[in-house]
GROMACS .gro file of C-alpha atoms in nm:
model
   88
    1MET     CA    1  -8.944   1.519  -1.881
    2MET     CA    2  -8.701   1.677  -2.121
    3GLY     CA    3  -8.723   2.044  -2.217
    4HIS     CA    4  -8.805   2.181  -2.556
    5VAL     CA    5  -8.520   2.116  -2.800
    6VAL     CA    6  -8.468   2.371  -3.071
    7PRO     CA    7  -8.351   2.212  -3.401
    8PRO     CA    8  -8.024   2.340  -3.560
    9GLN     CA    9  -8.077   2.678  -3.739
   10PRO     CA   10  -7.889   2.801  -4.055
   11ASP     CA   11  -7.748   3.090  -3.860
   12ASP     CA   12  -7.618   2.893  -3.559
   13VAL     CA   13  -7.255   2.975  -3.463
   14VAL     CA   14  -7.044   2.671  -3.517
   15ALA     CA   15  -6.698   2.837  -3.500
   16TRP     CA   16  -6.572   3.179  -3.402
   17VAL     CA   17  -6.256   3.392  -3.374
   18THR     CA   18  -6.233   3.716  -3.175
   19VAL     CA   19  -5.926   3.941  -3.234
   20ARG     CA   20  -5.872   4.225  -2.987
   21CYS     CA   21  -5.616   4.507  -2.990
   22HIS     CA   22  -5.546   4.623  -2.635
   23ALA     CA   23  -5.454   4.969  -2.524
   24ASN     CA   24  -5.092   4.861  -2.452
   25GLY     CA   25  -5.059   4.739  -2.816
   26THR     CA   26  -5.084   4.367  -2.754
   27VAL     CA   27  -5.322   4.155  -2.953
   28SER     CA   28  -5.518   3.861  -2.824
   29VAL     CA   29  -5.701   3.590  -3.030
   30GLN     CA   30  -5.972   3.380  -2.874
   31GLY     CA   31  -6.219   3.127  -3.017
   32THR     CA   32  -6.239   2.782  -3.170
   33ILE     CA   33  -5.882   2.791  -3.298
   34GLY     CA   34  -5.791   2.415  -3.272
   35ASP     CA   35  -5.777   2.377  -3.653
   36SER     CA   36  -5.523   2.632  -3.771
   37VAL     CA   37  -5.594   2.579  -4.147
   38PHE     CA   38  -5.961   2.639  -4.097
   39VAL     CA   39  -5.901   2.941  -3.869
   40LYS     CA   40  -5.668   3.103  -4.127
   41ARG     CA   41  -5.934   3.047  -4.395
   42LEU     CA   42  -6.198   3.200  -4.157
   43LEU     CA   43  -5.976   3.505  -4.109
   44ASP     CA   44  -5.915   3.535  -4.483
   45HIS     CA   45  -6.296   3.541  -4.541
   46ALA     CA   46  -6.325   3.806  -4.273
   47ARG     CA   47  -6.055   4.017  -4.438
   48ASP     CA   48  -6.237   3.979  -4.770
   49ALA     CA   49  -6.566   4.086  -4.610
   50VAL     CA   50  -6.400   4.403  -4.455
   51THR     CA   51  -6.236   4.483  -4.787
   52ARG     CA   52  -6.572   4.461  -4.965
   53GLN     CA   53  -6.762   4.663  -4.703
   54VAL     CA   54  -6.510   4.918  -4.591
   55PRO     CA   55  -6.322   5.081  -4.887
   56GLU     CA   56  -5.964   5.173  -4.800
   57LYS     CA   57  -5.990   5.497  -5.000
   58GLY     CA   58  -6.342   5.606  -4.949
   59LEU     CA   59  -6.513   5.933  -4.865
   60VAL     CA   60  -6.380   6.070  -4.531
   61ILE     CA   61  -6.564   6.354  -4.368
   62PRO     CA   62  -6.396   6.523  -4.074
   63GLY     CA   63  -6.588   6.511  -3.750
   64ARG     CA   64  -6.590   6.892  -3.732
   65ASP     CA   65  -6.805   6.890  -4.053
   66VAL     CA   66  -7.068   6.659  -3.927
   67ASP     CA   67  -7.357   6.774  -3.708
   68LEU     CA   68  -7.397   6.467  -3.503
   69HIS     CA   69  -7.393   6.444  -3.130
   70PRO     CA   70  -7.305   6.110  -2.962
   71ASP     CA   71  -7.557   5.939  -2.742
   72PRO     CA   72  -7.492   6.078  -2.385
   73ARG     CA   73  -7.498   5.725  -2.249
   74LEU     CA   74  -7.179   5.640  -2.448
   75LYS     CA   75  -6.855   5.644  -2.249
   76GLU     CA   76  -6.497   5.694  -2.339
   77LEU     CA   77  -6.318   5.362  -2.333
   78GLY     CA   78  -6.113   5.475  -2.034
   79ASP     CA   79  -6.436   5.522  -1.841
   80LEU     CA   80  -6.559   5.168  -1.903
   81GLY     CA   81  -6.542   4.911  -1.636
   82VAL     CA   82  -6.334   4.597  -1.708
   83HIS     CA   83  -6.658   4.398  -1.737
   84GLU     CA   84  -6.781   4.638  -2.007
   85ARG     CA   85  -6.490   4.604  -2.246
   86GLY     CA   86  -6.507   4.361  -2.532
   87ASP     CA   87  -6.679   4.027  -2.547
   88PRO     CA   88  -6.749   3.843  -2.216
   0.00000   0.00000   0.00000
């Protein structure tokens, strides 16, 4: 007897690229990168999305002027275990 099969959904991930900048300055790229033309277009779309959502010259408020306190469960990156950094 076969299990329940979920039909394809509009938000299913069909391709992905993860770019990481490491503490030592190196950059790693991981994902479905077999088709370089497609991946470059995917990265172009990502750059466009960042440009639309994060203005380069926006309102910047120094941390000293904001009365927010981080969640005490948050850790500095150096205090994270290797298994807690980045995507699995």
